[in-house]
Coordinates of C-alpha atoms and ligand atoms in Angstrom, one line a residue:
M3 CA 63.3 -70.8 -76.7
N4 CA 64.3 -74.4 -78.6
T5 CA 62.4 -74.7 -81.9
Q6 CA 64.7 -77.9 -83.6
P7 CA 62.1 -80.2 -85.0
H8 CA 64.7 -83.5 -83.9
E9 CA 64.2 -82.1 -80.6
L10 CA 61.2 -82.4 -79.2
D11 CA 60.4 -84.3 -76.9
F12 CA 57.2 -86.6 -77.6
G13 CA 58.3 -88.7 -74.7
G14 CA 56.9 -86.7 -72.4
N15 CA 56.3 -87.1 -69.1
L16 CA 55.2 -91.2 -69.6
A17 CA 56.2 -94.1 -67.1
P18 CA 59.2 -96.1 -68.0
Y19 CA 57.5 -99.5 -68.7
A20 CA 55.9 -96.6 -71.8
V21 CA 55.9 -97.1 -75.0
V22 CA 57.4 -94.3 -76.7
D23 CA 59.8 -93.6 -80.7
A24 CA 63.6 -94.2 -78.5
I25 CA 62.8 -98.1 -78.2
S26 CA 60.2 -99.2 -80.6
R27 CA 61.2 -102.4 -82.7
G28 CA 60.6 -99.6 -85.5
R29 CA 59.2 -100.8 -89.3
R30 CA 59.5 -103.2 -91.9
F31 CA 60.9 -101.0 -94.3
E32 CA 63.5 -98.2 -92.8
E33 CA 62.1 -93.8 -93.2
P34 CA 62.7 -90.6 -92.0
S35 CA 61.6 -89.9 -88.6
P36 CA 58.9 -87.7 -89.1
S37 CA 60.1 -83.9 -88.9
Y38 CA 56.7 -82.2 -86.2
R39 CA 55.3 -85.1 -85.0
S40 CA 56.3 -88.2 -83.5
E41 CA 56.4 -92.3 -85.0
F42 CA 52.7 -93.4 -83.7
Q43 CA 50.8 -90.1 -84.8
R44 CA 52.7 -90.6 -87.9
D45 CA 50.5 -93.9 -87.6
R46 CA 48.1 -92.6 -86.6
D47 CA 47.4 -90.4 -89.7
R48 CA 48.0 -93.0 -91.8
I49 CA 45.6 -94.9 -90.6
I50 CA 42.6 -92.7 -91.0
H51 CA 44.0 -91.4 -94.2
A52 CA 43.6 -95.6 -95.1
A53 CA 40.3 -96.7 -97.4
A54 CA 39.2 -99.6 -95.4
F55 CA 39.2 -96.6 -92.6
R56 CA 36.8 -94.7 -94.4
R57 CA 35.5 -98.1 -95.2
L58 CA 34.1 -98.7 -91.3
E59 CA 31.6 -96.0 -91.5
Y60 CA 29.3 -98.1 -93.6
K61 CA 29.9 -101.3 -92.2
T62 CA 28.3 -103.2 -88.1
Q63 CA 28.7 -105.1 -86.0
V64 CA 25.7 -106.6 -84.3
F65 CA 23.2 -103.9 -87.2
V66 CA 22.9 -104.0 -91.0
N67 CA 23.8 -101.2 -91.9
H68 CA 21.1 -99.4 -93.2
E69 CA 19.4 -100.7 -90.5
G70 CA 18.1 -97.5 -89.2
D71 CA 21.6 -93.8 -89.5
L72 CA 21.5 -93.4 -85.7
F73 CA 23.1 -97.4 -84.8
R74 CA 27.0 -97.8 -84.3
T75 CA 28.7 -98.2 -87.3
R76 CA 32.6 -100.0 -87.5
L77 CA 33.8 -96.3 -87.4
T78 CA 31.8 -94.6 -84.7
H79 CA 32.7 -97.6 -82.9
S80 CA 36.8 -97.5 -83.0
I81 CA 36.2 -93.7 -82.7
E82 CA 34.1 -94.1 -79.7
V83 CA 36.9 -96.6 -78.2
A84 CA 39.5 -94.1 -79.4
Q85 CA 38.3 -91.9 -76.9
I86 CA 38.2 -95.1 -73.7
A87 CA 41.3 -95.7 -74.8
R88 CA 42.3 -93.1 -74.3
S89 CA 41.4 -91.7 -71.3
I90 CA 42.8 -94.7 -70.0
A91 CA 45.5 -94.1 -71.3
R92 CA 46.5 -90.8 -70.4
A93 CA 45.5 -91.4 -67.2
L94 CA 48.1 -94.3 -66.4
R95 CA 50.8 -92.1 -68.2
L96 CA 51.1 -94.5 -71.7
N97 CA 51.8 -93.5 -75.4
E98 CA 48.3 -91.8 -76.3
D99 CA 49.5 -91.8 -79.9
L100 CA 50.3 -94.8 -80.5
T101 CA 47.0 -95.8 -77.9
E102 CA 45.3 -93.6 -80.0
A103 CA 46.7 -95.5 -83.9
V104 CA 45.6 -99.1 -82.3
A105 CA 42.5 -98.2 -81.7
L106 CA 41.6 -97.5 -84.3
A107 CA 43.1 -99.4 -86.3
H108 CA 41.7 -102.5 -84.6
D109 CA 38.4 -103.8 -87.0
L110 CA 40.0 -102.3 -89.6
G111 CA 40.1 -106.7 -91.1
H112 CA 36.5 -106.4 -90.5
T113 CA 34.3 -107.9 -92.8
P114 CA 30.4 -106.4 -93.5
F115 CA 27.9 -107.7 -91.7
G116 CA 29.9 -108.0 -89.1
H117 CA 30.1 -111.5 -86.6
A118 CA 27.5 -112.9 -88.8
G119 CA 29.5 -111.4 -91.3
Q120 CA 33.5 -113.2 -90.7
D121 CA 31.8 -116.5 -89.4
A122 CA 31.1 -116.9 -93.1
L123 CA 33.8 -116.3 -94.1
N124 CA 35.7 -118.0 -92.2
A125 CA 34.0 -121.0 -93.0
C126 CA 34.0 -120.7 -96.5
M127 CA 37.8 -119.9 -96.6
H128 CA 38.5 -123.6 -94.0
D129 CA 40.3 -125.7 -96.7
F130 CA 42.6 -122.6 -97.4
G131 CA 44.1 -121.0 -93.4
G132 CA 40.6 -120.4 -92.6
F133 CA 39.4 -116.3 -92.0
E134 CA 40.3 -114.3 -88.5
H135 CA 39.6 -110.4 -88.6
N136 CA 42.3 -109.9 -86.6
L137 CA 45.2 -111.3 -88.6
Q138 CA 43.3 -109.6 -91.0
S139 CA 43.8 -106.3 -89.7
L140 CA 47.1 -106.5 -89.4
R141 CA 47.1 -108.1 -93.3
V142 CA 45.0 -104.3 -94.3
V143 CA 48.1 -102.0 -93.0
D144 CA 50.7 -104.6 -94.0
E145 CA 49.9 -105.3 -97.0
L146 CA 46.5 -104.4 -98.6
E147 CA 46.9 -101.1 -98.3
E148 CA 48.3 -99.3 -102.1
K149 CA 49.7 -96.1 -101.3
Y150 CA 53.0 -95.4 -100.9
A151 CA 55.5 -94.9 -103.2
D152 CA 58.5 -96.9 -101.3
F153 CA 56.4 -99.9 -99.9
P154 CA 53.5 -101.7 -99.4
G155 CA 50.6 -101.3 -96.6
L156 CA 51.4 -98.5 -94.3
N157 CA 54.6 -99.2 -92.7
L158 CA 53.4 -99.3 -89.1
C159 CA 56.2 -99.4 -86.6
F160 CA 55.7 -103.1 -85.2
E161 CA 54.4 -101.7 -81.3
T162 CA 51.6 -100.2 -83.7
R163 CA 51.0 -103.9 -85.6
E164 CA 50.9 -105.9 -81.8
G165 CA 48.4 -104.1 -81.1
I166 CA 46.4 -104.2 -83.6
L167 CA 47.9 -109.0 -83.7
K168 CA 45.4 -108.8 -80.9
H169 CA 44.5 -112.3 -80.8
C170 CA 45.6 -115.7 -83.5
S171 CA 46.2 -119.0 -82.8
V172 CA 49.6 -120.6 -82.8
K173 CA 49.2 -122.4 -86.2
N174 CA 49.3 -118.7 -88.0
A175 CA 52.0 -117.2 -84.8
A176 CA 54.4 -119.5 -86.6
D177 CA 53.8 -118.0 -90.0
L178 CA 54.2 -114.2 -88.9
G179 CA 57.5 -114.3 -88.2
D180 CA 58.7 -111.2 -84.9
I181 CA 55.2 -109.4 -84.4
G182 CA 53.5 -113.3 -83.9
A183 CA 56.0 -114.3 -81.4
R184 CA 54.1 -113.4 -77.9
F185 CA 51.5 -116.4 -78.4
I186 CA 54.3 -118.4 -79.5
D187 CA 56.4 -117.9 -76.3
K188 CA 53.5 -116.6 -74.5
Q189 CA 54.6 -113.3 -73.4
Q190 CA 52.6 -109.7 -73.2
P191 CA 52.1 -107.2 -75.7
N192 CA 52.5 -103.4 -75.0
L193 CA 50.4 -102.2 -71.8
E194 CA 48.9 -99.8 -74.7
A195 CA 48.1 -102.6 -76.9
Q196 CA 46.7 -104.0 -73.0
L197 CA 44.4 -100.7 -72.8
T198 CA 42.9 -100.8 -75.7
D199 CA 41.3 -104.5 -75.9
L200 CA 39.5 -103.6 -73.4
A201 CA 38.4 -100.5 -74.2
D202 CA 37.0 -102.6 -77.3
S203 CA 35.1 -104.1 -75.0
I204 CA 33.7 -100.9 -72.8
A205 CA 32.8 -99.9 -75.8
Y206 CA 30.4 -102.1 -76.9
N207 CA 28.4 -103.7 -74.0
S208 CA 27.4 -99.9 -73.9
H209 CA 27.3 -99.0 -76.4
D210 CA 24.6 -102.5 -78.1
V211 CA 22.9 -101.6 -75.0
D212 CA 21.9 -98.6 -76.2
D213 CA 21.6 -99.7 -80.1
G214 CA 19.5 -102.8 -78.6
L215 CA 16.9 -100.4 -76.2
R216 CA 16.4 -97.3 -79.4
A217 CA 16.4 -100.7 -81.6
G218 CA 13.5 -102.0 -79.7
L219 CA 15.2 -105.0 -78.8
I220 CA 15.8 -105.3 -75.4
S221 CA 14.1 -103.4 -73.0
I222 CA 14.2 -101.1 -69.4
D223 CA 13.7 -104.0 -67.9
Q224 CA 15.4 -106.6 -68.9
L225 CA 18.7 -105.0 -67.9
Q226 CA 17.2 -104.2 -64.3
G227 CA 18.3 -107.9 -63.8
V228 CA 22.4 -107.4 -65.3
P229 CA 23.6 -106.1 -62.3
L230 CA 26.9 -103.5 -63.9
F231 CA 22.9 -102.1 -66.0
N232 CA 20.8 -101.7 -62.5
E233 CA 23.5 -100.4 -60.1
Q234 CA 23.4 -97.0 -62.8
Y235 CA 19.8 -97.1 -63.6
E236 CA 18.8 -97.0 -60.2
D237 CA 21.4 -93.7 -59.4
V238 CA 19.6 -92.2 -62.1
R239 CA 16.1 -92.7 -61.2
R240 CA 17.1 -91.8 -57.8
L241 CA 18.4 -88.2 -58.7
Y242 CA 16.3 -87.2 -61.3
P243 CA 13.7 -89.1 -61.4
E244 CA 11.7 -86.6 -64.0
L245 CA 14.2 -87.2 -66.9
S246 CA 12.8 -88.2 -70.0
S247 CA 13.7 -91.2 -71.4
R248 CA 15.9 -90.9 -73.5
R249 CA 18.4 -88.8 -71.4
S250 CA 17.8 -91.4 -68.9
I251 CA 19.9 -94.3 -71.0
H252 CA 21.9 -92.1 -72.0
E253 CA 22.8 -91.1 -68.4
V254 CA 23.0 -94.5 -67.6
V255 CA 25.0 -95.5 -70.8
R256 CA 28.2 -93.0 -70.3
R257 CA 27.4 -93.6 -66.2
L258 CA 28.2 -97.3 -67.3
I259 CA 31.1 -96.5 -69.1
N260 CA 33.0 -94.4 -67.1
C261 CA 32.7 -96.6 -64.5
Q262 CA 34.0 -99.7 -65.9
V263 CA 37.1 -97.2 -67.4
V264 CA 37.9 -95.4 -63.0
D265 CA 37.6 -99.2 -61.9
L266 CA 40.3 -100.2 -64.9
V267 CA 42.3 -97.4 -64.3
Q268 CA 42.7 -98.4 -60.7
T269 CA 42.8 -101.5 -60.5
S270 CA 46.1 -100.8 -63.0
T271 CA 46.8 -98.1 -61.2
Q272 CA 47.2 -101.0 -58.5
L273 CA 48.5 -103.6 -60.7
L274 CA 51.8 -101.2 -61.6
A275 CA 52.1 -99.6 -58.2
D276 CA 52.9 -104.0 -56.9
S277 CA 55.0 -105.4 -59.7
Q278 CA 56.9 -102.1 -60.7
P279 CA 57.6 -103.2 -64.1
A280 CA 61.3 -101.5 -65.0
S281 CA 60.7 -101.4 -69.2
L282 CA 58.5 -102.3 -72.1
D283 CA 60.2 -105.6 -72.0
A284 CA 59.4 -105.8 -68.3
V285 CA 55.5 -105.6 -69.6
R286 CA 56.9 -108.7 -71.9
Q287 CA 57.2 -110.6 -69.5
H288 CA 55.5 -110.4 -66.8
P289 CA 53.3 -113.1 -66.8
G290 CA 49.6 -111.4 -66.8
P291 CA 48.6 -108.7 -67.7
L292 CA 49.3 -105.8 -65.7
I293 CA 45.9 -103.7 -67.7
A294 CA 42.7 -105.2 -65.8
F295 CA 39.3 -104.4 -64.4
S296 CA 39.3 -105.9 -60.7
D297 CA 37.6 -109.0 -60.1
T298 CA 34.0 -107.7 -59.4
M299 CA 34.2 -105.7 -62.4
R300 CA 35.6 -108.6 -64.4
E301 CA 32.4 -110.1 -63.7
R302 CA 28.7 -107.8 -64.1
N303 CA 31.3 -107.4 -66.9
L304 CA 30.6 -110.9 -67.9
E305 CA 26.8 -111.0 -67.2
L306 CA 26.6 -108.1 -69.1
K307 CA 28.2 -110.2 -72.1
R308 CA 25.8 -112.8 -71.5
F309 CA 22.8 -110.7 -71.7
L310 CA 23.3 -109.4 -74.4
R311 CA 24.3 -111.8 -76.1
T312 CA 20.9 -114.1 -74.9
H313 CA 18.6 -111.2 -75.5
L314 CA 20.7 -109.5 -77.8
Y315 CA 22.7 -110.9 -80.1
R316 CA 20.7 -113.9 -81.0
H317 CA 16.9 -111.3 -80.5
Y318 CA 15.4 -113.1 -83.8
R319 CA 15.5 -110.6 -86.2
V320 CA 19.1 -109.9 -85.7
H321 CA 19.4 -113.4 -86.6
R322 CA 17.3 -113.0 -89.5
M323 CA 20.0 -109.7 -90.5
S324 CA 22.8 -112.6 -90.2
A325 CA 21.4 -115.5 -92.2
K326 CA 20.6 -113.0 -94.6
A327 CA 24.4 -111.5 -94.1
E328 CA 25.8 -116.0 -94.2
Q329 CA 24.3 -115.7 -97.3
V330 CA 25.1 -113.0 -98.9
I331 CA 28.9 -113.5 -98.0
R332 CA 28.4 -117.7 -98.6
N333 CA 27.0 -117.2 -102.3
L334 CA 30.0 -114.1 -103.4
F335 CA 32.6 -116.5 -102.3
N336 CA 31.5 -119.7 -103.8
G337 CA 30.8 -117.9 -106.5
F338 CA 34.3 -115.8 -107.6
F339 CA 36.0 -118.5 -106.5
E340 CA 34.7 -121.3 -109.5
D341 CA 34.8 -118.2 -111.7
P342 CA 37.8 -115.1 -110.7
R343 CA 36.5 -113.7 -113.8
L344 CA 33.3 -112.5 -111.9
M345 CA 35.8 -110.5 -110.2
P346 CA 36.0 -106.3 -111.1
D347 CA 39.7 -106.3 -113.1
E348 CA 41.6 -104.7 -110.1
A349 CA 41.0 -107.5 -107.4
Q350 CA 40.4 -110.4 -110.5
Q351 CA 44.0 -109.7 -111.5
K352 CA 45.8 -109.8 -107.5
V353 CA 43.5 -113.9 -107.6
W354 CA 45.3 -114.8 -110.6
A355 CA 49.0 -113.5 -108.7
L356 CA 48.0 -115.1 -105.6
K357 CA 47.8 -118.4 -107.4
A358 CA 50.9 -117.9 -109.1
E359 CA 52.2 -118.0 -106.4
Q360 CA 50.3 -120.5 -104.6
G361 CA 47.9 -121.6 -105.7
E362 CA 44.3 -122.6 -104.8
A363 CA 44.1 -121.1 -101.3
G364 CA 46.2 -118.1 -102.5
Q365 CA 43.2 -118.3 -104.7
A366 CA 41.0 -118.3 -101.9
R367 CA 43.0 -115.7 -99.9
A368 CA 42.5 -113.2 -103.2
V369 CA 38.5 -114.2 -103.0
A370 CA 38.8 -112.8 -98.8
D371 CA 41.0 -109.5 -99.1
Y372 CA 38.1 -108.5 -101.4
I373 CA 34.9 -109.7 -99.8
A374 CA 36.5 -108.5 -96.7
G375 CA 36.6 -104.6 -97.6
M376 CA 33.5 -104.9 -98.6
T377 CA 30.8 -102.1 -97.0
D378 CA 27.9 -104.0 -96.1
R379 CA 25.6 -102.4 -98.9
Y380 CA 28.1 -102.2 -101.1
A381 CA 28.7 -106.8 -100.5
I382 CA 24.1 -106.3 -100.9
K383 CA 24.5 -105.0 -104.9
E384 CA 27.4 -106.5 -105.6
H385 CA 24.8 -110.0 -105.0
Q386 CA 22.1 -108.7 -106.7
R387 CA 25.2 -107.8 -109.8
V388 CA 27.2 -111.3 -110.2
F389 CA 23.4 -113.7 -108.9
N390 CA 21.4 -111.4 -109.5
P391 CA 18.7 -112.1 -113.4
E392 CA 16.7 -109.1 -113.2
E393 CA 19.9 -107.2 -113.0
L394 CA 20.9 -108.3 -117.2
T395 CA 20.0 -105.5 -119.0
Ligands
MG2 MG1 35.6 -103.4 -81.8

């Protein structure tokens, strides 16, 4: 029996176009290979041990964190994305470890208060290069995590970083070197990254239906107008006419996830069989993505997204939360930018350091880094500590 660690085969029975250690473009700072793990297992493990990962527990997408304990947080969302993405990766014989690493890291750069927080911070950063959460996720793993003696950030493999940077403006891509090149050259990312992006949308569309129903912001009656939901709902009603409403909803949500995963695996299997990419390079140079939904499923998905946008994300109760959240972010940004001495020592040191390097834009970036790293409740608390005169005592 051979137990030599360097002879362990982490490639398994992967497809020729999957990412494997041997073809990785490597890390920014060279390191010896891990003993009993693949390079991408190590990436996944570093992400799990990151402070930004732990903070996902107290960050939200749609609902403010303390609205209720039953709603998804960014942490549970990321775990759900990893679960869905790994199933797809295994079915397509792609690298599950890389897929899991990308899924767990994909939301690390999000501000507190979900999209409202991101929009507010982006507006505050308008004159200083803006704020993109994808770019910030990369910044977290490349720069902001301070844990290792030999390098800044987590020093992840190129392919993991490529997956984390899902979108990027051409303007920003130009400053990013090799990792930004594909947005300029119009190339595709690796398949593990492609599938994780779609697993993200499967996860949030399905769980926003679940959370929206639980919060009483949307109803089954309304959702019956959405074909993707209604088909699953009718199936459940027919098979289990007596089932309680809570269990019916879960049955529908799990079917929603499953039918999208099955469609994605079948469509992608066909696309890959048709184009037969010989290698990862062929995947990157392919004119379009090779992981995709069927046309019908893409349309159904859009209908569900449109429904959620109109009835959930723009619901007045969600809008009230968002409006308050934007105010918190704006006040914090303006307060700290005008007087960085209001910031705790460690964050303040970073402001002075980046200001010395890049002037006002650096000062703004360091303030944005500090705010983006906050959890929902920390941002609310910090806002009180800085602006509420009653906290003087
Ligand atoms: Mg996400």
